[in-house]
Amino acid sequence: MTADASGFDAFIDALTAVFLVAGALMSLAAAIGLLRFPDLMSRMHAATKPQVLGLFLVLAAIGLQLRTWWVWPVLLVAWIFQLLTVPVSAHMVGRAGYRTKHLQKELLSTDELADVVRRAAAEEQAEQDARDAAGSKRP
Amino acid sequence: MKETILIVTAVILTLAAAGAIVRIAVGPSLLDRVLAADVLLAILGAALAIDMAMNRHLNNLMLLVALTLIGFIGSVTVARFVADRRPNPHDS
């Protein structure tokens, strides 16, 4: 092996080390965020770090270490699968957290779901009133 | 070099997993626990991927994808069935 190629190998190995340690640090950041943030919404913000960026970094490290081209599409599929599933579960957890009031309202900078909930509540109340009126008229 | 990376990442991931487990244990609500379990699953996935990268094989890749799917189904199911137990759900 020429000196040039081994230098390139050393560079790839160093890049792999950086990616792996950074990916592991994402997990640590998520754990610290889980422990220190005050409510469910801010904890969800911390929890997405290892799921998206951390996974991307370690998968890129795998691709660098294997040194073949055909692994990159496979790793990309694994990452895109994670990208498709994580927002859906995060949306459902966040919505369930909103509906069960596991949040501190004063920490929110904007609350776009409040209008929708208020309108739905008003509609339900109107239906209830109509039903009550019909019920009281009948006997 | 290789041993150093393995030791450093093992220590970091162990600390992260300990933090996630503490949040599962104390987490005030069910949703906090689900979220922490998701993070624990991501940490396990990172450990599998680091093993693959350092030993240069792809044996765990399907396990990684299956782990993603299990985490997705688990958190969606729990979030779907978290019930609002207060008498009038629209009061705030």
PDB file of C-alpha atoms in Angstrom:
ATOM      1  CA  MET A   1       0.000   0.000   0.000  1.00  0.00           C
ATOM      2  CA  THR A   2       1.379   3.418  -0.856  1.00  0.00           C
ATOM      3  CA  ALA A   3       1.841   6.107   1.724  1.00  0.00           C
ATOM      4  CA  ASP A   4      -0.928   8.124   0.085  1.00  0.00           C
ATOM      5  CA  ALA A   5      -3.483   5.329   0.426  1.00  0.00           C
ATOM      6  CA  SER A   6      -2.606   4.630   4.052  1.00  0.00           C
ATOM      7  CA  GLY A   7      -2.892   8.348   4.791  1.00  0.00           C
ATOM      8  CA  PHE A   8      -6.351   8.283   3.259  1.00  0.00           C
ATOM      9  CA  ASP A   9      -7.201   5.248   5.396  1.00  0.00           C
ATOM     10  CA  ALA A  10      -6.072   7.070   8.521  1.00  0.00           C
ATOM     11  CA  PHE A  11      -8.218  10.040   7.546  1.00  0.00           C
ATOM     12  CA  ILE A  12     -11.265   7.780   7.051  1.00  0.00           C
ATOM     13  CA  ASP A  13     -10.624   6.111  10.404  1.00  0.00           C
ATOM     14  CA  ALA A  14     -10.353   9.472  12.154  1.00  0.00           C
ATOM     15  CA  LEU A  15     -13.581  10.644  10.515  1.00  0.00           C
ATOM     16  CA  THR A  16     -15.269   7.425  11.632  1.00  0.00           C
ATOM     17  CA  ALA A  17     -14.085   7.979  15.196  1.00  0.00           C
ATOM     18  CA  VAL A  18     -15.443  11.530  15.182  1.00  0.00           C
ATOM     19  CA  PHE A  19     -18.813  10.355  13.804  1.00  0.00           C
ATOM     20  CA  LEU A  20     -19.115   7.535  16.337  1.00  0.00           C
ATOM     21  CA  VAL A  21     -18.251   9.693  19.334  1.00  0.00           C
ATOM     22  CA  ALA A  22     -20.560  12.484  18.120  1.00  0.00           C
ATOM     23  CA  GLY A  23     -23.371   9.969  17.618  1.00  0.00           C
ATOM     24  CA  ALA A  24     -22.865   8.629  21.123  1.00  0.00           C
ATOM     25  CA  LEU A  25     -22.816  12.179  22.497  1.00  0.00           C
ATOM     26  CA  MET A  26     -26.241  12.746  20.914  1.00  0.00           C
ATOM     27  CA  SER A  27     -27.580   9.922  23.081  1.00  0.00           C
ATOM     28  CA  LEU A  28     -25.979  11.473  26.142  1.00  0.00           C
ATOM     29  CA  ALA A  29     -27.486  14.868  25.263  1.00  0.00           C
ATOM     30  CA  ALA A  30     -30.912  13.245  24.976  1.00  0.00           C
ATOM     31  CA  ALA A  31     -30.520  11.586  28.372  1.00  0.00           C
ATOM     32  CA  ILE A  32     -29.440  14.859  29.997  1.00  0.00           C
ATOM     33  CA  GLY A  33     -32.369  16.611  28.347  1.00  0.00           C
ATOM     34  CA  LEU A  34     -34.765  13.938  29.580  1.00  0.00           C
ATOM     35  CA  LEU A  35     -33.499  14.374  33.114  1.00  0.00           C
ATOM     36  CA  ARG A  36     -33.339  18.153  33.253  1.00  0.00           C
ATOM     37  CA  PHE A  37     -36.144  19.573  31.090  1.00  0.00           C
ATOM     38  CA  PRO A  38     -39.312  20.553  32.952  1.00  0.00           C
ATOM     39  CA  ASP A  39     -42.204  19.120  30.921  1.00  0.00           C
ATOM     40  CA  LEU A  40     -43.122  16.564  28.277  1.00  0.00           C
ATOM     41  CA  MET A  41     -42.865  18.866  25.263  1.00  0.00           C
ATOM     42  CA  SER A  42     -39.316  20.031  25.973  1.00  0.00           C
ATOM     43  CA  ARG A  43     -38.301  16.448  26.762  1.00  0.00           C
ATOM     44  CA  MET A  44     -39.634  15.411  23.372  1.00  0.00           C
ATOM     45  CA  HIS A  45     -37.405  18.065  21.813  1.00  0.00           C
ATOM     46  CA  ALA A  46     -34.365  16.479  23.463  1.00  0.00           C
ATOM     47  CA  ALA A  47     -35.410  12.918  22.652  1.00  0.00           C
ATOM     48  CA  THR A  48     -35.273  13.373  18.874  1.00  0.00           C
ATOM     49  CA  LYS A  49     -31.503  13.967  18.823  1.00  0.00           C
ATOM     50  CA  PRO A  50     -30.268  10.343  18.941  1.00  0.00           C
ATOM     51  CA  GLN A  51     -33.204   9.159  16.847  1.00  0.00           C
ATOM     52  CA  VAL A  52     -32.340  11.257  13.789  1.00  0.00           C
ATOM     53  CA  LEU A  53     -28.910  12.913  13.908  1.00  0.00           C
ATOM     54  CA  GLY A  54     -27.308  10.288  16.161  1.00  0.00           C
ATOM     55  CA  LEU A  55     -28.518   7.443  13.946  1.00  0.00           C
ATOM     56  CA  PHE A  56     -27.340   9.328  10.858  1.00  0.00           C
ATOM     57  CA  LEU A  57     -23.842   9.770  12.312  1.00  0.00           C
ATOM     58  CA  VAL A  58     -23.373   6.131  13.320  1.00  0.00           C
ATOM     59  CA  LEU A  59     -24.791   4.865  10.004  1.00  0.00           C
ATOM     60  CA  ALA A  60     -22.388   7.145   8.141  1.00  0.00           C
ATOM     61  CA  ALA A  61     -19.578   5.678  10.245  1.00  0.00           C
ATOM     62  CA  ILE A  62     -20.642   2.172   9.157  1.00  0.00           C
ATOM     63  CA  GLY A  63     -20.621   3.285   5.531  1.00  0.00           C
ATOM     64  CA  LEU A  64     -17.141   4.794   5.922  1.00  0.00           C
ATOM     65  CA  GLN A  65     -15.730   1.708   7.585  1.00  0.00           C
ATOM     66  CA  LEU A  66     -17.097  -0.852   5.151  1.00  0.00           C
ATOM     67  CA  ARG A  67     -15.601   1.046   2.178  1.00  0.00           C
ATOM     68  CA  THR A  68     -18.010  -0.312  -0.407  1.00  0.00           C
ATOM     69  CA  TRP A  69     -20.553   1.661  -2.387  1.00  0.00           C
ATOM     70  CA  TRP A  70     -23.484  -0.733  -2.191  1.00  0.00           C
ATOM     71  CA  VAL A  71     -23.946  -0.304   1.576  1.00  0.00           C
ATOM     72  CA  TRP A  72     -24.859   3.374   1.264  1.00  0.00           C
ATOM     73  CA  PRO A  73     -28.358   2.777  -0.229  1.00  0.00           C
ATOM     74  CA  VAL A  74     -29.039   0.128   2.429  1.00  0.00           C
ATOM     75  CA  LEU A  75     -28.018   2.500   5.225  1.00  0.00           C
ATOM     76  CA  LEU A  76     -30.044   5.284   3.579  1.00  0.00           C
ATOM     77  CA  VAL A  77     -33.129   3.054   3.601  1.00  0.00           C
ATOM     78  CA  ALA A  78     -32.640   2.301   7.300  1.00  0.00           C
ATOM     79  CA  TRP A  79     -32.285   6.024   8.059  1.00  0.00           C
ATOM     80  CA  ILE A  80     -35.270   7.067   5.935  1.00  0.00           C
ATOM     81  CA  PHE A  81     -37.356   4.421   7.666  1.00  0.00           C
ATOM     82  CA  GLN A  82     -36.449   6.031  10.984  1.00  0.00           C
ATOM     83  CA  LEU A  83     -37.207   9.492   9.529  1.00  0.00           C
ATOM     84  CA  LEU A  84     -40.678   8.312   8.473  1.00  0.00           C
ATOM     85  CA  THR A  85     -41.668   6.651  11.745  1.00  0.00           C
ATOM     86  CA  VAL A  86     -40.238   9.079  14.308  1.00  0.00           C
ATOM     87  CA  PRO A  87     -42.371  12.151  13.407  1.00  0.00           C
ATOM     88  CA  VAL A  88     -45.568  10.081  13.439  1.00  0.00           C
ATOM     89  CA  SER A  89     -44.960   8.642  16.894  1.00  0.00           C
ATOM     90  CA  ALA A  90     -43.737  12.023  18.162  1.00  0.00           C
ATOM     91  CA  HIS A  91     -46.908  13.653  16.817  1.00  0.00           C
ATOM     92  CA  MET A  92     -49.130  11.121  18.561  1.00  0.00           C
ATOM     93  CA  VAL A  93     -47.226  11.341  21.834  1.00  0.00           C
ATOM     94  CA  GLY A  94     -47.293  15.133  21.696  1.00  0.00           C
ATOM     95  CA  ARG A  95     -50.998  15.242  20.940  1.00  0.00           C
ATOM     96  CA  ALA A  96     -51.776  12.780  23.731  1.00  0.00           C
ATOM     97  CA  GLY A  97     -49.614  14.898  26.026  1.00  0.00           C
ATOM     98  CA  TYR A  98     -51.539  18.019  25.022  1.00  0.00           C
ATOM     99  CA  ARG A  99     -54.918  16.356  25.529  1.00  0.00           C
ATOM    100  CA  THR A 100     -53.954  15.037  28.966  1.00  0.00           C
ATOM    101  CA  LYS A 101     -52.441  18.431  29.947  1.00  0.00           C
ATOM    102  CA  HIS A 102     -48.889  17.181  30.466  1.00  0.00           C
ATOM    103  CA  LEU A 103     -47.436  20.536  29.578  1.00  0.00           C
ATOM    104  CA  GLN A 104     -46.698  23.848  31.215  1.00  0.00           C
ATOM    105  CA  LYS A 105     -48.657  26.457  29.290  1.00  0.00           C
ATOM    106  CA  GLU A 106     -46.395  29.312  30.337  1.00  0.00           C
ATOM    107  CA  LEU A 107     -43.428  27.643  28.605  1.00  0.00           C
ATOM    108  CA  LEU A 108     -45.144  27.607  25.213  1.00  0.00           C
ATOM    109  CA  SER A 109     -44.277  30.418  22.812  1.00  0.00           C
ATOM    110  CA  THR A 110     -47.277  29.637  20.607  1.00  0.00           C
ATOM    111  CA  ASP A 111     -50.236  27.288  20.986  1.00  0.00           C
ATOM    112  CA  GLU A 112     -51.932  26.621  17.667  1.00  0.00           C
ATOM    113  CA  LEU A 113     -53.963  23.682  18.919  1.00  0.00           C
ATOM    114  CA  ALA A 114     -55.817  25.798  21.507  1.00  0.00           C
ATOM    115  CA  ASP A 115     -58.087  27.417  18.867  1.00  0.00           C
ATOM    116  CA  VAL A 116     -58.998  24.024  17.395  1.00  0.00           C
ATOM    117  CA  VAL A 117     -59.785  22.567  20.815  1.00  0.00           C
ATOM    118  CA  ARG A 118     -61.868  25.614  21.757  1.00  0.00           C
ATOM    119  CA  ARG A 119     -63.868  25.426  18.524  1.00  0.00           C
ATOM    120  CA  ALA A 120     -64.467  21.679  18.948  1.00  0.00           C
ATOM    121  CA  ALA A 121     -65.591  22.258  22.527  1.00  0.00           C
ATOM    122  CA  ALA A 122     -67.999  25.005  21.401  1.00  0.00           C
ATOM    123  CA  GLU A 123     -69.477  22.735  18.722  1.00  0.00           C
ATOM    124  CA  GLU A 124     -69.915  19.910  21.196  1.00  0.00           C
ATOM    125  CA  GLN A 125     -71.532  22.277  23.671  1.00  0.00           C
ATOM    126  CA  ALA A 126     -73.972  23.527  20.972  1.00  0.00           C
ATOM    127  CA  GLU A 127     -74.894  19.942  20.083  1.00  0.00           C
ATOM    128  CA  GLN A 128     -75.439  19.164  23.752  1.00  0.00           C
ATOM    129  CA  ASP A 129     -77.660  22.236  24.161  1.00  0.00           C
ATOM    130  CA  ALA A 130     -79.705  21.306  21.091  1.00  0.00           C
ATOM    131  CA  ARG A 131     -80.148  17.788  22.418  1.00  0.00           C
ATOM    132  CA  ASP A 132     -81.199  19.127  25.828  1.00  0.00           C
ATOM    133  CA  ALA A 133     -83.689  21.537  24.242  1.00  0.00           C
ATOM    134  CA  ALA A 134     -85.220  18.728  22.153  1.00  0.00           C
ATOM    135  CA  GLY A 135     -85.360  16.492  25.223  1.00  0.00           C
ATOM    136  CA  SER A 136     -87.087  19.106  27.384  1.00  0.00           C
ATOM    137  CA  LYS A 137     -89.634  19.893  24.663  1.00  0.00           C
ATOM    138  CA  ARG A 138     -90.739  16.279  24.190  1.00  0.00           C
ATOM    139  CA  PRO A 139     -92.429  15.485  27.573  1.00  0.00           C
TER     140      PRO A 139
ATOM    141  CA  MET B   1      -7.379   3.561  18.402  1.00  0.00           C
ATOM    142  CA  LYS B   2     -10.158   1.031  17.978  1.00  0.00           C
ATOM    143  CA  GLU B   3     -10.207   0.099  21.656  1.00  0.00           C
ATOM    144  CA  THR B   4     -10.198   3.778  22.651  1.00  0.00           C
ATOM    145  CA  ILE B   5     -13.236   4.519  20.486  1.00  0.00           C
ATOM    146  CA  LEU B   6     -15.058   1.479  21.822  1.00  0.00           C
ATOM    147  CA  ILE B   7     -14.340   2.406  25.447  1.00  0.00           C
ATOM    148  CA  VAL B   8     -15.297   6.076  24.988  1.00  0.00           C
ATOM    149  CA  THR B   9     -18.561   5.289  23.209  1.00  0.00           C
ATOM    150  CA  ALA B  10     -19.372   2.515  25.699  1.00  0.00           C
ATOM    151  CA  VAL B  11     -18.958   4.899  28.628  1.00  0.00           C
ATOM    152  CA  ILE B  12     -21.037   7.621  26.932  1.00  0.00           C
ATOM    153  CA  LEU B  13     -23.821   5.218  25.962  1.00  0.00           C
ATOM    154  CA  THR B  14     -23.868   3.662  29.436  1.00  0.00           C
ATOM    155  CA  LEU B  15     -24.329   7.081  31.032  1.00  0.00           C
ATOM    156  CA  ALA B  16     -27.053   7.924  28.504  1.00  0.00           C
ATOM    157  CA  ALA B  17     -28.866   4.636  29.129  1.00  0.00           C
ATOM    158  CA  ALA B  18     -28.656   5.223  32.875  1.00  0.00           C
ATOM    159  CA  GLY B  19     -30.250   8.649  32.419  1.00  0.00           C
ATOM    160  CA  ALA B  20     -33.043   7.233  30.284  1.00  0.00           C
ATOM    161  CA  ILE B  21     -33.691   4.449  32.819  1.00  0.00           C
ATOM    162  CA  VAL B  22     -33.848   6.989  35.642  1.00  0.00           C
ATOM    163  CA  ARG B  23     -36.461   8.923  33.636  1.00  0.00           C
ATOM    164  CA  ILE B  24     -38.424   5.693  33.058  1.00  0.00           C
ATOM    165  CA  ALA B  25     -38.344   5.036  36.799  1.00  0.00           C
ATOM    166  CA  VAL B  26     -39.298   8.494  38.088  1.00  0.00           C
ATOM    167  CA  GLY B  27     -41.132   9.917  35.023  1.00  0.00           C
ATOM    168  CA  PRO B  28     -44.248  11.587  36.397  1.00  0.00           C
ATOM    169  CA  SER B  29     -46.535  10.494  33.571  1.00  0.00           C
ATOM    170  CA  LEU B  30     -46.931   7.489  31.291  1.00  0.00           C
ATOM    171  CA  LEU B  31     -45.963   9.565  28.248  1.00  0.00           C
ATOM    172  CA  ASP B  32     -42.649  10.554  29.843  1.00  0.00           C
ATOM    173  CA  ARG B  33     -41.915   6.878  30.320  1.00  0.00           C
ATOM    174  CA  VAL B  34     -42.811   6.083  26.711  1.00  0.00           C
ATOM    175  CA  LEU B  35     -40.525   8.858  25.524  1.00  0.00           C
ATOM    176  CA  ALA B  36     -37.658   7.646  27.712  1.00  0.00           C
ATOM    177  CA  ALA B  37     -38.184   4.086  26.467  1.00  0.00           C
ATOM    178  CA  ASP B  38     -37.916   5.428  22.909  1.00  0.00           C
ATOM    179  CA  VAL B  39     -34.628   7.108  23.793  1.00  0.00           C
ATOM    180  CA  LEU B  40     -33.385   3.879  25.391  1.00  0.00           C
ATOM    181  CA  LEU B  41     -34.260   2.066  22.167  1.00  0.00           C
ATOM    182  CA  ALA B  42     -32.324   4.673  20.151  1.00  0.00           C
ATOM    183  CA  ILE B  43     -29.334   4.171  22.473  1.00  0.00           C
ATOM    184  CA  LEU B  44     -29.501   0.404  21.907  1.00  0.00           C
ATOM    185  CA  GLY B  45     -29.646   1.053  18.154  1.00  0.00           C
ATOM    186  CA  ALA B  46     -26.593   3.302  18.413  1.00  0.00           C
ATOM    187  CA  ALA B  47     -24.737   0.537  20.284  1.00  0.00           C
ATOM    188  CA  LEU B  48     -25.626  -1.998  17.582  1.00  0.00           C
ATOM    189  CA  ALA B  49     -24.506   0.401  14.857  1.00  0.00           C
ATOM    190  CA  ILE B  50     -21.206   1.145  16.632  1.00  0.00           C
ATOM    191  CA  ASP B  51     -20.559  -2.596  16.892  1.00  0.00           C
ATOM    192  CA  MET B  52     -21.222  -2.922  13.150  1.00  0.00           C
ATOM    193  CA  ALA B  53     -18.928  -0.006  12.312  1.00  0.00           C
ATOM    194  CA  MET B  54     -16.006  -1.145  14.448  1.00  0.00           C
ATOM    195  CA  ASN B  55     -16.151  -4.825  13.455  1.00  0.00           C
ATOM    196  CA  ARG B  56     -17.050  -4.126   9.817  1.00  0.00           C
ATOM    197  CA  HIS B  57     -20.124  -6.269   9.339  1.00  0.00           C
ATOM    198  CA  LEU B  58     -23.809  -5.648   8.591  1.00  0.00           C
ATOM    199  CA  ASN B  59     -25.382  -8.474  10.611  1.00  0.00           C
ATOM    200  CA  ASN B  60     -27.347  -6.149  12.889  1.00  0.00           C
ATOM    201  CA  LEU B  61     -28.811  -3.857  10.249  1.00  0.00           C
ATOM    202  CA  MET B  62     -32.139  -5.693   9.964  1.00  0.00           C
ATOM    203  CA  LEU B  63     -32.279  -5.818  13.764  1.00  0.00           C
ATOM    204  CA  LEU B  64     -31.835  -2.027  13.760  1.00  0.00           C
ATOM    205  CA  VAL B  65     -34.756  -1.573  11.349  1.00  0.00           C
ATOM    206  CA  ALA B  66     -36.915  -3.984  13.369  1.00  0.00           C
ATOM    207  CA  LEU B  67     -36.028  -2.043  16.531  1.00  0.00           C
ATOM    208  CA  THR B  68     -37.217   1.166  14.846  1.00  0.00           C
ATOM    209  CA  LEU B  69     -40.496  -0.524  13.927  1.00  0.00           C
ATOM    210  CA  ILE B  70     -41.019  -1.861  17.454  1.00  0.00           C
ATOM    211  CA  GLY B  71     -40.388   1.557  18.969  1.00  0.00           C
ATOM    212  CA  PHE B  72     -42.831   3.164  16.532  1.00  0.00           C
ATOM    213  CA  ILE B  73     -45.606   0.627  17.206  1.00  0.00           C
ATOM    214  CA  GLY B  74     -45.045   0.802  20.964  1.00  0.00           C
ATOM    215  CA  SER B  75     -45.177   4.571  21.325  1.00  0.00           C
ATOM    216  CA  VAL B  76     -48.097   4.977  18.888  1.00  0.00           C
ATOM    217  CA  THR B  77     -50.108   2.312  20.724  1.00  0.00           C
ATOM    218  CA  VAL B  78     -49.507   3.794  24.147  1.00  0.00           C
ATOM    219  CA  ALA B  79     -50.181   7.350  22.948  1.00  0.00           C
ATOM    220  CA  ARG B  80     -53.417   6.179  21.334  1.00  0.00           C
ATOM    221  CA  PHE B  81     -54.747   4.673  24.543  1.00  0.00           C
ATOM    222  CA  VAL B  82     -53.649   7.313  27.041  1.00  0.00           C
ATOM    223  CA  ALA B  83     -57.051   8.186  28.461  1.00  0.00           C
ATOM    224  CA  ASP B  84     -58.126  11.602  29.633  1.00  0.00           C
ATOM    225  CA  ARG B  85     -59.475  10.766  33.075  1.00  0.00           C
ATOM    226  CA  ARG B  86     -60.724  14.193  34.123  1.00  0.00           C
ATOM    227  CA  PRO B  87     -64.520  14.562  34.280  1.00  0.00           C
ATOM    228  CA  ASN B  88     -64.827  17.405  31.760  1.00  0.00           C
ATOM    229  CA  PRO B  89     -62.004  17.191  29.210  1.00  0.00           C
ATOM    230  CA  HIS B  90     -62.510  20.662  27.732  1.00  0.00           C
ATOM    231  CA  ASP B  91     -61.966  22.598  30.942  1.00  0.00           C
ATOM    232  CA  SER B  92     -58.551  24.154  31.141  1.00  0.00           C
TER     233      SER B  92
END
